[in-house]
Amino acid sequence: MRRRTFDNFRFLQDLKDDRSKRANVREERLRTATGLSGTPALALSAWRGVSGKRYVVGVHQLTTTNVVDAGPGVMIAVRRDEAGIAEPISIIADGIVGRIAAWTGEALRIGATELHVHRLGKHANERAAIVDDLTVTAPAADLEVA
């Protein structure tokens, strides 16, 4: 019987190469369980920034009204491809109501269907840093709205 050898170094190198081929900014879906009282699970997901930090978000349908009601936080307009992979279209933090409405309209126009909201940034400068962390490699994230 022939004995097979396993090259640990080569396996780990291939794993590292695979990680480096993935996009730096990416969604990492979370599993949520149904609540104890039988209520439906919260729609949650997470985004991994270029820094490696993970930002947990609530997932909502993208409409003008729910963006305005979201309050202070980081808002990510997202579209999904046929395989279900999320692509950030635009990212904004703490916008003025009029600007948020224009931002939402433009995101809807170019194909965004979901709103991901991260509310754990306590201060405006912290939320701005999160936007920077999530937009470095997102090509469509610099959506300009007049």
PDB file of C-alpha atoms in Angstrom:
ATOM      1  CA  MET A   1       0.000   0.000   0.000  1.00  0.00           C
ATOM      2  CA  ARG A   2       1.328   3.389  -0.972  1.00  0.00           C
ATOM      3  CA  ARG A   3       1.507   6.005   1.759  1.00  0.00           C
ATOM      4  CA  ARG A   4       0.254   9.508   0.942  1.00  0.00           C
ATOM      5  CA  THR A   5       1.971  12.500   2.400  1.00  0.00           C
ATOM      6  CA  PHE A   6       0.269  15.761   3.147  1.00  0.00           C
ATOM      7  CA  ASP A   7       2.168  18.980   2.649  1.00  0.00           C
ATOM      8  CA  ASN A   8       0.905  21.259   5.438  1.00  0.00           C
ATOM      9  CA  PHE A   9       2.923  24.213   4.225  1.00  0.00           C
ATOM     10  CA  ARG A  10       1.493  24.015   0.709  1.00  0.00           C
ATOM     11  CA  PHE A  11      -2.057  23.646   2.059  1.00  0.00           C
ATOM     12  CA  LEU A  12      -1.681  26.717   4.294  1.00  0.00           C
ATOM     13  CA  GLN A  13      -0.102  28.711   1.461  1.00  0.00           C
ATOM     14  CA  ASP A  14      -3.016  27.839  -0.835  1.00  0.00           C
ATOM     15  CA  LEU A  15      -5.453  28.877   1.888  1.00  0.00           C
ATOM     16  CA  LYS A  16      -3.653  32.207   2.312  1.00  0.00           C
ATOM     17  CA  ASP A  17      -3.642  32.783  -1.465  1.00  0.00           C
ATOM     18  CA  ASP A  18      -7.379  32.066  -1.588  1.00  0.00           C
ATOM     19  CA  ARG A  19      -8.013  34.675   1.105  1.00  0.00           C
ATOM     20  CA  SER A  20      -5.924  37.268  -0.696  1.00  0.00           C
ATOM     21  CA  LYS A  21      -7.966  36.759  -3.891  1.00  0.00           C
ATOM     22  CA  ARG A  22     -11.206  37.651  -2.083  1.00  0.00           C
ATOM     23  CA  ALA A  23     -12.396  41.230  -1.927  1.00  0.00           C
ATOM     24  CA  ASN A  24     -11.091  43.110   1.089  1.00  0.00           C
ATOM     25  CA  VAL A  25     -14.518  44.495   1.931  1.00  0.00           C
ATOM     26  CA  ARG A  26     -17.073  41.720   2.066  1.00  0.00           C
ATOM     27  CA  GLU A  27     -20.313  40.656   3.665  1.00  0.00           C
ATOM     28  CA  GLU A  28     -20.233  37.814   6.163  1.00  0.00           C
ATOM     29  CA  ARG A  29     -23.771  36.595   6.704  1.00  0.00           C
ATOM     30  CA  LEU A  30     -24.813  35.805  10.251  1.00  0.00           C
ATOM     31  CA  ARG A  31     -27.090  33.014  11.355  1.00  0.00           C
ATOM     32  CA  THR A  32     -29.844  34.134  13.665  1.00  0.00           C
ATOM     33  CA  ALA A  33     -32.182  31.946  15.660  1.00  0.00           C
ATOM     34  CA  THR A  34     -35.875  32.390  16.196  1.00  0.00           C
ATOM     35  CA  GLY A  35     -36.573  34.070  19.522  1.00  0.00           C
ATOM     36  CA  LEU A  36     -37.684  32.124  22.577  1.00  0.00           C
ATOM     37  CA  SER A  37     -41.281  33.304  22.267  1.00  0.00           C
ATOM     38  CA  GLY A  38     -41.563  32.191  18.648  1.00  0.00           C
ATOM     39  CA  THR A  39     -40.938  35.643  17.171  1.00  0.00           C
ATOM     40  CA  PRO A  40     -39.071  35.718  13.856  1.00  0.00           C
ATOM     41  CA  ALA A  41     -35.312  36.148  13.957  1.00  0.00           C
ATOM     42  CA  LEU A  42     -33.784  39.555  13.338  1.00  0.00           C
ATOM     43  CA  ALA A  43     -32.353  40.061   9.863  1.00  0.00           C
ATOM     44  CA  LEU A  44     -28.677  40.558  10.657  1.00  0.00           C
ATOM     45  CA  SER A  45     -25.501  40.417   8.651  1.00  0.00           C
ATOM     46  CA  ALA A  46     -21.947  41.701   9.043  1.00  0.00           C
ATOM     47  CA  TRP A  47     -19.419  43.497   6.872  1.00  0.00           C
ATOM     48  CA  ARG A  48     -15.675  42.945   7.154  1.00  0.00           C
ATOM     49  CA  GLY A  49     -13.690  46.118   6.474  1.00  0.00           C
ATOM     50  CA  VAL A  50     -10.228  46.462   4.976  1.00  0.00           C
ATOM     51  CA  SER A  51      -8.839  46.715   8.510  1.00  0.00           C
ATOM     52  CA  GLY A  52     -10.292  43.298   9.321  1.00  0.00           C
ATOM     53  CA  LYS A  53     -12.846  44.755  11.724  1.00  0.00           C
ATOM     54  CA  ARG A  54     -16.354  43.325  11.595  1.00  0.00           C
ATOM     55  CA  TYR A  55     -19.441  45.559  11.608  1.00  0.00           C
ATOM     56  CA  VAL A  56     -22.779  43.940  12.451  1.00  0.00           C
ATOM     57  CA  VAL A  57     -25.698  45.435  10.527  1.00  0.00           C
ATOM     58  CA  GLY A  58     -29.451  45.169  10.462  1.00  0.00           C
ATOM     59  CA  VAL A  59     -30.817  44.296   7.014  1.00  0.00           C
ATOM     60  CA  HIS A  60     -33.868  46.169   5.675  1.00  0.00           C
ATOM     61  CA  GLN A  61     -35.545  46.788   2.336  1.00  0.00           C
ATOM     62  CA  LEU A  62     -34.218  50.001   0.793  1.00  0.00           C
ATOM     63  CA  THR A  63     -36.897  52.709   0.819  1.00  0.00           C
ATOM     64  CA  THR A  64     -36.700  56.436   1.447  1.00  0.00           C
ATOM     65  CA  THR A  65     -38.745  56.276   4.636  1.00  0.00           C
ATOM     66  CA  ASN A  66     -36.712  53.649   6.456  1.00  0.00           C
ATOM     67  CA  VAL A  67     -33.445  55.445   5.666  1.00  0.00           C
ATOM     68  CA  VAL A  68     -34.730  58.682   7.175  1.00  0.00           C
ATOM     69  CA  ASP A  69     -36.008  56.795  10.247  1.00  0.00           C
ATOM     70  CA  ALA A  70     -32.720  54.926  10.725  1.00  0.00           C
ATOM     71  CA  GLY A  71     -31.190  57.603  12.953  1.00  0.00           C
ATOM     72  CA  PRO A  72     -27.473  58.039  13.544  1.00  0.00           C
ATOM     73  CA  GLY A  73     -25.424  55.264  12.057  1.00  0.00           C
ATOM     74  CA  VAL A  74     -23.640  53.960   8.998  1.00  0.00           C
ATOM     75  CA  MET A  75     -25.982  53.123   6.116  1.00  0.00           C
ATOM     76  CA  ILE A  76     -24.929  50.826   3.291  1.00  0.00           C
ATOM     77  CA  ALA A  77     -26.988  50.599   0.098  1.00  0.00           C
ATOM     78  CA  VAL A  78     -26.540  47.032  -1.193  1.00  0.00           C
ATOM     79  CA  ARG A  79     -27.410  45.038  -4.291  1.00  0.00           C
ATOM     80  CA  ARG A  80     -27.136  41.259  -4.568  1.00  0.00           C
ATOM     81  CA  ASP A  81     -26.095  39.295  -7.632  1.00  0.00           C
ATOM     82  CA  GLU A  82     -27.694  36.028  -8.812  1.00  0.00           C
ATOM     83  CA  ALA A  83     -25.486  34.033  -6.427  1.00  0.00           C
ATOM     84  CA  GLY A  84     -26.658  36.118  -3.461  1.00  0.00           C
ATOM     85  CA  ILE A  85     -23.338  37.923  -3.023  1.00  0.00           C
ATOM     86  CA  ALA A  86     -23.796  41.437  -1.672  1.00  0.00           C
ATOM     87  CA  GLU A  87     -22.123  44.432  -3.282  1.00  0.00           C
ATOM     88  CA  PRO A  88     -22.073  47.784  -1.502  1.00  0.00           C
ATOM     89  CA  ILE A  89     -23.354  50.462  -3.867  1.00  0.00           C
ATOM     90  CA  SER A  90     -22.981  53.419  -1.553  1.00  0.00           C
ATOM     91  CA  ILE A  91     -22.103  54.065   2.084  1.00  0.00           C
ATOM     92  CA  ILE A  92     -23.073  57.107   4.120  1.00  0.00           C
ATOM     93  CA  ALA A  93     -22.991  58.140   7.783  1.00  0.00           C
ATOM     94  CA  ASP A  94     -25.152  60.702   9.565  1.00  0.00           C
ATOM     95  CA  GLY A  95     -26.455  62.516   6.531  1.00  0.00           C
ATOM     96  CA  ILE A  96     -28.893  65.407   6.525  1.00  0.00           C
ATOM     97  CA  VAL A  97     -32.478  64.278   5.861  1.00  0.00           C
ATOM     98  CA  GLY A  98     -32.646  65.970   2.428  1.00  0.00           C
ATOM     99  CA  ARG A  99     -29.307  64.478   1.408  1.00  0.00           C
ATOM    100  CA  ILE A 100     -30.318  61.010   2.642  1.00  0.00           C
ATOM    101  CA  ALA A 101     -33.477  61.113   0.509  1.00  0.00           C
ATOM    102  CA  ALA A 102     -31.400  62.034  -2.572  1.00  0.00           C
ATOM    103  CA  TRP A 103     -28.828  59.360  -1.674  1.00  0.00           C
ATOM    104  CA  THR A 104     -31.554  56.728  -1.384  1.00  0.00           C
ATOM    105  CA  GLY A 105     -33.148  57.711  -4.685  1.00  0.00           C
ATOM    106  CA  GLU A 106     -29.831  57.470  -6.522  1.00  0.00           C
ATOM    107  CA  ALA A 107     -28.994  54.113  -4.867  1.00  0.00           C
ATOM    108  CA  LEU A 108     -32.394  52.729  -5.903  1.00  0.00           C
ATOM    109  CA  ARG A 109     -31.868  54.037  -9.437  1.00  0.00           C
ATOM    110  CA  ILE A 110     -28.576  52.142  -9.854  1.00  0.00           C
ATOM    111  CA  GLY A 111     -29.914  48.863  -8.488  1.00  0.00           C
ATOM    112  CA  ALA A 112     -29.629  48.771  -4.699  1.00  0.00           C
ATOM    113  CA  THR A 113     -32.368  46.754  -3.017  1.00  0.00           C
ATOM    114  CA  GLU A 114     -31.229  46.435   0.585  1.00  0.00           C
ATOM    115  CA  LEU A 115     -30.275  48.831   3.346  1.00  0.00           C
ATOM    116  CA  HIS A 116     -27.724  47.618   5.873  1.00  0.00           C
ATOM    117  CA  VAL A 117     -27.515  49.810   8.984  1.00  0.00           C
ATOM    118  CA  HIS A 118     -24.702  49.724  11.552  1.00  0.00           C
ATOM    119  CA  ARG A 119     -25.712  51.641  14.687  1.00  0.00           C
ATOM    120  CA  LEU A 120     -22.851  50.856  17.061  1.00  0.00           C
ATOM    121  CA  GLY A 121     -20.588  53.800  16.182  1.00  0.00           C
ATOM    122  CA  LYS A 122     -21.037  56.156  19.139  1.00  0.00           C
ATOM    123  CA  HIS A 123     -19.561  59.352  17.680  1.00  0.00           C
ATOM    124  CA  ALA A 124     -19.611  60.984  14.242  1.00  0.00           C
ATOM    125  CA  ASN A 125     -15.840  60.605  13.799  1.00  0.00           C
ATOM    126  CA  GLU A 126     -16.104  56.899  14.664  1.00  0.00           C
ATOM    127  CA  ARG A 127     -18.848  56.427  12.058  1.00  0.00           C
ATOM    128  CA  ALA A 128     -16.774  58.327   9.466  1.00  0.00           C
ATOM    129  CA  ALA A 129     -13.863  55.936  10.135  1.00  0.00           C
ATOM    130  CA  ILE A 130     -16.209  52.977   9.565  1.00  0.00           C
ATOM    131  CA  VAL A 131     -17.294  54.454   6.219  1.00  0.00           C
ATOM    132  CA  ASP A 132     -13.616  54.809   5.238  1.00  0.00           C
ATOM    133  CA  ASP A 133     -12.894  51.222   6.309  1.00  0.00           C
ATOM    134  CA  LEU A 134     -15.755  49.886   4.205  1.00  0.00           C
ATOM    135  CA  THR A 135     -15.232  52.025   1.085  1.00  0.00           C
ATOM    136  CA  VAL A 136     -11.551  51.526   0.293  1.00  0.00           C
ATOM    137  CA  THR A 137     -12.163  48.697  -2.187  1.00  0.00           C
ATOM    138  CA  ALA A 138     -15.848  49.217  -3.004  1.00  0.00           C
ATOM    139  CA  PRO A 139     -15.705  50.728  -6.511  1.00  0.00           C
ATOM    140  CA  ALA A 140     -19.280  52.038  -6.564  1.00  0.00           C
ATOM    141  CA  ALA A 141     -19.243  53.270  -2.971  1.00  0.00           C
ATOM    142  CA  ASP A 142     -18.353  56.867  -3.844  1.00  0.00           C
ATOM    143  CA  LEU A 143     -21.820  57.746  -5.056  1.00  0.00           C
ATOM    144  CA  GLU A 144     -22.025  61.503  -5.489  1.00  0.00           C
ATOM    145  CA  VAL A 145     -25.301  63.208  -4.740  1.00  0.00           C
ATOM    146  CA  ALA A 146     -25.711  66.929  -5.285  1.00  0.00           C
TER     147      ALA A 146
END
